Amino acid sequence: MRAALRGLTTRGRSFLAAAAAATLSAFVLGERELLQVAGLLAALPVLAVIAVARTRYRLSCTRSVHPGRIEAGTAASVTLRLENLSRVPTGVLLLEEQLPPALGEPPRFVLDRLSSRQWSSVDYPIRVDVRGRYEIGPLTVRLSDPFGLCELTRSFTRTERIIVTPQVAPLAPIPLDGDRSGSSLSQPRSTAARGQDAATTREYRHGDDYRRVHWRSTARTGELMVRREEQPRESTGTVLLDARFAAHRGSGPASSLEWAVSAAASITCHLLRAGFDLNLVTDSGVDQSLSAGAGGENLALGLLAEVEPSRIQSLGMALDRFRHERDQLLVAVVGLLTPEECTRLAAARTGGTSIAVLIDSTAWASMPSAAKAEADRRYQENIARLSAGGWRVMPARPGARISSLWVPSERGSGPPSSSPGLHIPPAPEYEPRSNGFHGVSP
């Protein structure tokens, strides 16, 4: 009852004030008829409070988000399905969904009368430009009397969490430095044991030299087989993301950090679709093994969606977590590097293909001309040092797209490696996923 009294609207309080004024006037003027008017004015809001306080609707709400995973910069749709579980029909309901500021203004809906076991649904769009995890809800329902004298707000207790992933750009297949005819990192990880010939042969692929055909294995298997130049090996790699606050400039979706996260997400998904097993490493402590396929992509995007700028000053700890395996693919997405960090990164290469997406973070901020010239000099030195260490360097500046940087090069940026070309299939399509919840209003 106290909650209902606190729910009196301005109209209801005005009725009570008018009743008090009529009562005072009746005693001052000696007009007893005014007491009847005062009684009527006071009775209306009191009856409204009693009616709203005795309302016991049992409502069930189901919320679904399509798609289940949202990419930053895209829109999604939220569907609310409200059902009246009680035997008493409802009045007109005012619904309000609680949303974080990044998802926009809280939507409001007016729902008509619901009979017993009747349901109704409403849809509203959301759009978010910043990756991360967000919580939608709870849904609040405002109950009111027919005269609008009293309103009572009741809330569902459950909420829905959604994940907004970094933007993922489609990348073209590129031949990596040291491509050798007849071997591929994207080939199957194991070959069925069929003797010594099976260990040194593989199925013929379009473009193979006919002089390398192994006729004895071809006759035995019934399929055209060619000699393999090296033993099959697993397709593994490490992707390093530099998320240090000191290494990036800018703020919000247009910052160099957001560009770096999006680039790391694009490269990681690109390699996982190619059949690579990866380790995703960040300076803030993330060191996650990812298996090739959609499951690895979902895990990687979930981790990258929550990456925050770290206060770690040095990239040394992340470099220590690099997997120093022979012929392993290394990809580093890094911001500002000191000469010492650049030297350590250059030395991390162990013979496999190594790619450095080197972000010119100072270009994301305005600087005095002298400081800018010094920053440009250091940036060019880092490019030269990594290139000399055998890394293929992809310089990234504002306005650049990772899909434009990830293109075949006429020649490598360092000594040839033994890692062959990447041939990546098209990205799989994700089906919308519903994340519903059921609850009963208090």
PDB file of N, CA, C and O in Angstrom, residues 65-107:
ATOM      1  N   VAL A  65      17.421 -11.921 -29.045  1.00  0.00           N
ATOM      2  CA  VAL A  65      18.244 -10.971 -29.794  1.00  0.00           C
ATOM      3  C   VAL A  65      18.692 -11.636 -31.083  1.00  0.00           C
ATOM      4  O   VAL A  65      19.177 -12.772 -31.074  1.00  0.00           O
ATOM      5  N   HIS A  66      18.513 -10.946 -32.181  1.00  0.00           N
ATOM      6  CA  HIS A  66      18.900 -11.462 -33.495  1.00  0.00           C
ATOM      7  C   HIS A  66      19.796 -10.429 -34.192  1.00  0.00           C
ATOM      8  O   HIS A  66      19.385  -9.272 -34.344  1.00  0.00           O
ATOM      9  N   PRO A  67      20.999 -10.804 -34.581  1.00  0.00           N
ATOM     10  CA  PRO A  67      21.654 -12.095 -34.330  1.00  0.00           C
ATOM     11  C   PRO A  67      22.153 -12.193 -32.902  1.00  0.00           C
ATOM     12  O   PRO A  67      22.217 -11.186 -32.185  1.00  0.00           O
ATOM     13  N   GLY A  68      22.517 -13.409 -32.499  1.00  0.00           N
ATOM     14  CA  GLY A  68      22.981 -13.605 -31.132  1.00  0.00           C
ATOM     15  C   GLY A  68      24.299 -12.920 -30.855  1.00  0.00           C
ATOM     16  O   GLY A  68      24.577 -12.535 -29.731  1.00  0.00           O
ATOM     17  N   ARG A  69      25.129 -12.771 -31.882  1.00  0.00           N
ATOM     18  CA  ARG A  69      26.403 -12.075 -31.742  1.00  0.00           C
ATOM     19  C   ARG A  69      26.389 -10.897 -32.699  1.00  0.00           C
ATOM     20  O   ARG A  69      26.126 -11.053 -33.888  1.00  0.00           O
ATOM     21  N   ILE A  70      26.671  -9.722 -32.186  1.00  0.00           N
ATOM     22  CA  ILE A  70      26.550  -8.492 -32.956  1.00  0.00           C
ATOM     23  C   ILE A  70      27.941  -7.948 -33.231  1.00  0.00           C
ATOM     24  O   ILE A  70      28.775  -7.884 -32.326  1.00  0.00           O
ATOM     25  N   GLU A  71      28.175  -7.549 -34.449  1.00  0.00           N
ATOM     26  CA  GLU A  71      29.442  -6.933 -34.804  1.00  0.00           C
ATOM     27  C   GLU A  71      29.340  -5.431 -34.631  1.00  0.00           C
ATOM     28  O   GLU A  71      28.306  -4.821 -34.931  1.00  0.00           O
ATOM     29  N   ALA A  72      30.381  -4.818 -34.117  1.00  0.00           N
ATOM     30  CA  ALA A  72      30.391  -3.377 -33.890  1.00  0.00           C
ATOM     31  C   ALA A  72      30.072  -2.639 -35.186  1.00  0.00           C
ATOM     32  O   ALA A  72      30.582  -2.972 -36.249  1.00  0.00           O
ATOM     33  N   GLY A  73      29.196  -1.639 -35.062  1.00  0.00           N
ATOM     34  CA  GLY A  73      28.812  -0.860 -36.224  1.00  0.00           C
ATOM     35  C   GLY A  73      27.620  -1.406 -36.977  1.00  0.00           C
ATOM     36  O   GLY A  73      27.207  -0.819 -37.977  1.00  0.00           O
ATOM     37  N   THR A  74      27.050  -2.511 -36.519  1.00  0.00           N
ATOM     38  CA  THR A  74      25.879  -3.090 -37.170  1.00  0.00           C
ATOM     39  C   THR A  74      24.681  -3.013 -36.247  1.00  0.00           C
ATOM     40  O   THR A  74      24.806  -2.729 -35.056  1.00  0.00           O
ATOM     41  N   ALA A  75      23.521  -3.266 -36.806  1.00  0.00           N
ATOM     42  CA  ALA A  75      22.283  -3.196 -36.044  1.00  0.00           C
ATOM     43  C   ALA A  75      21.790  -4.589 -35.694  1.00  0.00           C
ATOM     44  O   ALA A  75      22.140  -5.575 -36.352  1.00  0.00           O
ATOM     45  N   ALA A  76      20.985  -4.658 -34.664  1.00  0.00           N
ATOM     46  CA  ALA A  76      20.366  -5.917 -34.243  1.00  0.00           C
ATOM     47  C   ALA A  76      18.934  -5.628 -33.837  1.00  0.00           C
ATOM     48  O   ALA A  76      18.538  -4.471 -33.657  1.00  0.00           O
ATOM     49  N   SER A  77      18.181  -6.685 -33.699  1.00  0.00           N
ATOM     50  CA  SER A  77      16.777  -6.555 -33.325  1.00  0.00           C
ATOM     51  C   SER A  77      16.522  -7.327 -32.043  1.00  0.00           C
ATOM     52  O   SER A  77      16.975  -8.466 -31.884  1.00  0.00           O
ATOM     53  N   VAL A  78      15.781  -6.700 -31.131  1.00  0.00           N
ATOM     54  CA  VAL A  78      15.400  -7.330 -29.868  1.00  0.00           C
ATOM     55  C   VAL A  78      13.886  -7.514 -29.873  1.00  0.00           C
ATOM     56  O   VAL A  78      13.138  -6.588 -30.170  1.00  0.00           O
ATOM     57  N   THR A  79      13.452  -8.720 -29.568  1.00  0.00           N
ATOM     58  CA  THR A  79      12.031  -9.049 -29.529  1.00  0.00           C
ATOM     59  C   THR A  79      11.624  -9.355 -28.092  1.00  0.00           C
ATOM     60  O   THR A  79      12.241 -10.193 -27.436  1.00  0.00           O
ATOM     61  N   LEU A  80      10.594  -8.664 -27.630  1.00  0.00           N
ATOM     62  CA  LEU A  80      10.029  -8.911 -26.305  1.00  0.00           C
ATOM     63  C   LEU A  80       8.665  -9.574 -26.475  1.00  0.00           C
ATOM     64  O   LEU A  80       7.807  -9.076 -27.213  1.00  0.00           O
ATOM     65  N   ARG A  81       8.484 -10.691 -25.796  1.00  0.00           N
ATOM     66  CA  ARG A  81       7.208 -11.409 -25.843  1.00  0.00           C
ATOM     67  C   ARG A  81       6.647 -11.465 -24.434  1.00  0.00           C
ATOM     68  O   ARG A  81       7.230 -12.089 -23.544  1.00  0.00           O
ATOM     69  N   LEU A  82       5.526 -10.788 -24.236  1.00  0.00           N
ATOM     70  CA  LEU A  82       4.913 -10.682 -22.914  1.00  0.00           C
ATOM     71  C   LEU A  82       3.616 -11.485 -22.902  1.00  0.00           C
ATOM     72  O   LEU A  82       2.765 -11.313 -23.796  1.00  0.00           O
ATOM     73  N   GLU A  83       3.462 -12.348 -21.901  1.00  0.00           N
ATOM     74  CA  GLU A  83       2.275 -13.198 -21.795  1.00  0.00           C
ATOM     75  C   GLU A  83       1.641 -13.030 -20.421  1.00  0.00           C
ATOM     76  O   GLU A  83       2.330 -12.979 -19.396  1.00  0.00           O
ATOM     77  N   ASN A  84       0.314 -12.955 -20.398  1.00  0.00           N
ATOM     78  CA  ASN A  84      -0.443 -12.843 -19.157  1.00  0.00           C
ATOM     79  C   ASN A  84      -0.770 -14.249 -18.659  1.00  0.00           C
ATOM     80  O   ASN A  84      -1.564 -14.979 -19.258  1.00  0.00           O
ATOM     81  N   LEU A  85      -0.137 -14.652 -17.557  1.00  0.00           N
ATOM     82  CA  LEU A  85      -0.315 -15.998 -17.012  1.00  0.00           C
ATOM     83  C   LEU A  85      -1.459 -16.081 -16.011  1.00  0.00           C
ATOM     84  O   LEU A  85      -1.827 -17.184 -15.591  1.00  0.00           O
ATOM     85  N   SER A  86      -1.996 -14.958 -15.593  1.00  0.00           N
ATOM     86  CA  SER A  86      -3.055 -14.960 -14.590  1.00  0.00           C
ATOM     87  C   SER A  86      -4.428 -15.061 -15.258  1.00  0.00           C
ATOM     88  O   SER A  86      -4.559 -14.955 -16.481  1.00  0.00           O
ATOM     89  N   ARG A  87      -5.456 -15.249 -14.438  1.00  0.00           N
ATOM     90  CA  ARG A  87      -6.818 -15.335 -14.942  1.00  0.00           C
ATOM     91  C   ARG A  87      -7.468 -13.968 -15.092  1.00  0.00           C
ATOM     92  O   ARG A  87      -8.531 -13.842 -15.688  1.00  0.00           O
ATOM     93  N   VAL A  88      -6.813 -12.965 -14.539  1.00  0.00           N
ATOM     94  CA  VAL A  88      -7.377 -11.611 -14.573  1.00  0.00           C
ATOM     95  C   VAL A  88      -6.808 -10.880 -15.777  1.00  0.00           C
ATOM     96  O   VAL A  88      -5.590 -10.843 -15.963  1.00  0.00           O
ATOM     97  N   PRO A  89      -7.641 -10.272 -16.597  1.00  0.00           N
ATOM     98  CA  PRO A  89      -7.110  -9.500 -17.731  1.00  0.00           C
ATOM     99  C   PRO A  89      -6.389  -8.248 -17.242  1.00  0.00           C
ATOM    100  O   PRO A  89      -6.724  -7.684 -16.193  1.00  0.00           O
ATOM    101  N   THR A  90      -5.407  -7.851 -17.973  1.00  0.00           N
ATOM    102  CA  THR A  90      -4.635  -6.659 -17.605  1.00  0.00           C
ATOM    103  C   THR A  90      -5.278  -5.415 -18.183  1.00  0.00           C
ATOM    104  O   THR A  90      -6.130  -5.480 -19.079  1.00  0.00           O
ATOM    105  N   GLY A  91      -4.846  -4.274 -17.669  1.00  0.00           N
ATOM    106  CA  GLY A  91      -5.214  -3.010 -18.274  1.00  0.00           C
ATOM    107  C   GLY A  91      -4.171  -2.630 -19.307  1.00  0.00           C
ATOM    108  O   GLY A  91      -3.391  -3.461 -19.774  1.00  0.00           O
ATOM    109  N   VAL A  92      -4.154  -1.375 -19.639  1.00  0.00           N
ATOM    110  CA  VAL A  92      -3.137  -0.881 -20.548  1.00  0.00           C
ATOM    111  C   VAL A  92      -1.803  -0.840 -19.808  1.00  0.00           C
ATOM    112  O   VAL A  92      -1.706  -0.302 -18.705  1.00  0.00           O
ATOM    113  N   LEU A  93      -0.757  -1.436 -20.397  1.00  0.00           N
ATOM    114  CA  LEU A  93       0.549  -1.526 -19.759  1.00  0.00           C
ATOM    115  C   LEU A  93       1.546  -0.638 -20.482  1.00  0.00           C
ATOM    116  O   LEU A  93       1.591  -0.606 -21.718  1.00  0.00           O
ATOM    117  N   LEU A  94       2.330   0.077 -19.704  1.00  0.00           N
ATOM    118  CA  LEU A  94       3.425   0.875 -20.252  1.00  0.00           C
ATOM    119  C   LEU A  94       4.724   0.144 -19.966  1.00  0.00           C
ATOM    120  O   LEU A  94       5.089  -0.060 -18.804  1.00  0.00           O
ATOM    121  N   LEU A  95       5.435  -0.281 -21.022  1.00  0.00           N
ATOM    122  CA  LEU A  95       6.667  -1.040 -20.879  1.00  0.00           C
ATOM    123  C   LEU A  95       7.865  -0.143 -21.164  1.00  0.00           C
ATOM    124  O   LEU A  95       7.834   0.678 -22.083  1.00  0.00           O
ATOM    125  N   GLU A  96       8.916  -0.340 -20.389  1.00  0.00           N
ATOM    126  CA  GLU A  96      10.168   0.388 -20.619  1.00  0.00           C
ATOM    127  C   GLU A  96      11.329  -0.573 -20.424  1.00  0.00           C
ATOM    128  O   GLU A  96      11.452  -1.222 -19.385  1.00  0.00           O
ATOM    129  N   GLU A  97      12.186  -0.653 -21.444  1.00  0.00           N
ATOM    130  CA  GLU A  97      13.359  -1.531 -21.403  1.00  0.00           C
ATOM    131  C   GLU A  97      14.572  -0.722 -20.972  1.00  0.00           C
ATOM    132  O   GLU A  97      14.836   0.352 -21.523  1.00  0.00           O
ATOM    133  N   GLN A  98      15.307  -1.234 -19.996  1.00  0.00           N
ATOM    134  CA  GLN A  98      16.514  -0.560 -19.549  1.00  0.00           C
ATOM    135  C   GLN A  98      17.681  -0.926 -20.466  1.00  0.00           C
ATOM    136  O   GLN A  98      17.946  -2.101 -20.701  1.00  0.00           O
ATOM    137  N   LEU A  99      18.368   0.099 -20.970  1.00  0.00           N
ATOM    138  CA  LEU A  99      19.502  -0.116 -21.861  1.00  0.00           C
ATOM    139  C   LEU A  99      20.707   0.688 -21.386  1.00  0.00           C
ATOM    140  O   LEU A  99      20.540   1.792 -20.842  1.00  0.00           O
ATOM    141  N   PRO A 100      21.916   0.171 -21.585  1.00  0.00           N
ATOM    142  CA  PRO A 100      23.111   0.981 -21.317  1.00  0.00           C
ATOM    143  C   PRO A 100      23.175   2.136 -22.309  1.00  0.00           C
ATOM    144  O   PRO A 100      22.643   2.047 -23.420  1.00  0.00           O
ATOM    145  N   PRO A 101      23.809   3.244 -21.940  1.00  0.00           N
ATOM    146  CA  PRO A 101      23.843   4.420 -22.825  1.00  0.00           C
ATOM    147  C   PRO A 101      24.408   4.120 -24.207  1.00  0.00           C
ATOM    148  O   PRO A 101      24.002   4.744 -25.191  1.00  0.00           O
ATOM    149  N   ALA A 102      25.342   3.170 -24.308  1.00  0.00           N
ATOM    150  CA  ALA A 102      25.954   2.879 -25.607  1.00  0.00           C
ATOM    151  C   ALA A 102      24.958   2.291 -26.599  1.00  0.00           C
ATOM    152  O   ALA A 102      25.198   2.323 -27.809  1.00  0.00           O
ATOM    153  N   LEU A 103      23.837   1.745 -26.105  1.00  0.00           N
ATOM    154  CA  LEU A 103      22.848   1.135 -26.990  1.00  0.00           C
ATOM    155  C   LEU A 103      21.709   2.075 -27.336  1.00  0.00           C
ATOM    156  O   LEU A 103      20.775   1.678 -28.036  1.00  0.00           O
ATOM    157  N   GLY A 104      21.740   3.293 -26.821  1.00  0.00           N
ATOM    158  CA  GLY A 104      20.707   4.253 -27.169  1.00  0.00           C
ATOM    159  C   GLY A 104      19.747   4.527 -26.025  1.00  0.00           C
ATOM    160  O   GLY A 104      19.934   4.096 -24.882  1.00  0.00           O
ATOM    161  N   GLU A 105      18.694   5.261 -26.345  1.00  0.00           N
ATOM    162  CA  GLU A 105      17.682   5.614 -25.354  1.00  0.00           C
ATOM    163  C   GLU A 105      16.815   4.404 -25.018  1.00  0.00           C
ATOM    164  O   GLU A 105      16.517   3.577 -25.894  1.00  0.00           O
ATOM    165  N   PRO A 106      16.394   4.280 -23.749  1.00  0.00           N
ATOM    166  CA  PRO A 106      15.520   3.163 -23.372  1.00  0.00           C
ATOM    167  C   PRO A 106      14.204   3.229 -24.144  1.00  0.00           C
ATOM    168  O   PRO A 106      13.509   4.251 -24.111  1.00  0.00           O
ATOM    169  N   PRO A 107      13.844   2.177 -24.851  1.00  0.00           N
ATOM    170  CA  PRO A 107      12.585   2.187 -25.607  1.00  0.00           C
ATOM    171  C   PRO A 107      11.380   2.018 -24.687  1.00  0.00           C
ATOM    172  O   PRO A 107      11.445   1.319 -23.673  1.00  0.00           O
TER     173      PRO A 107
END
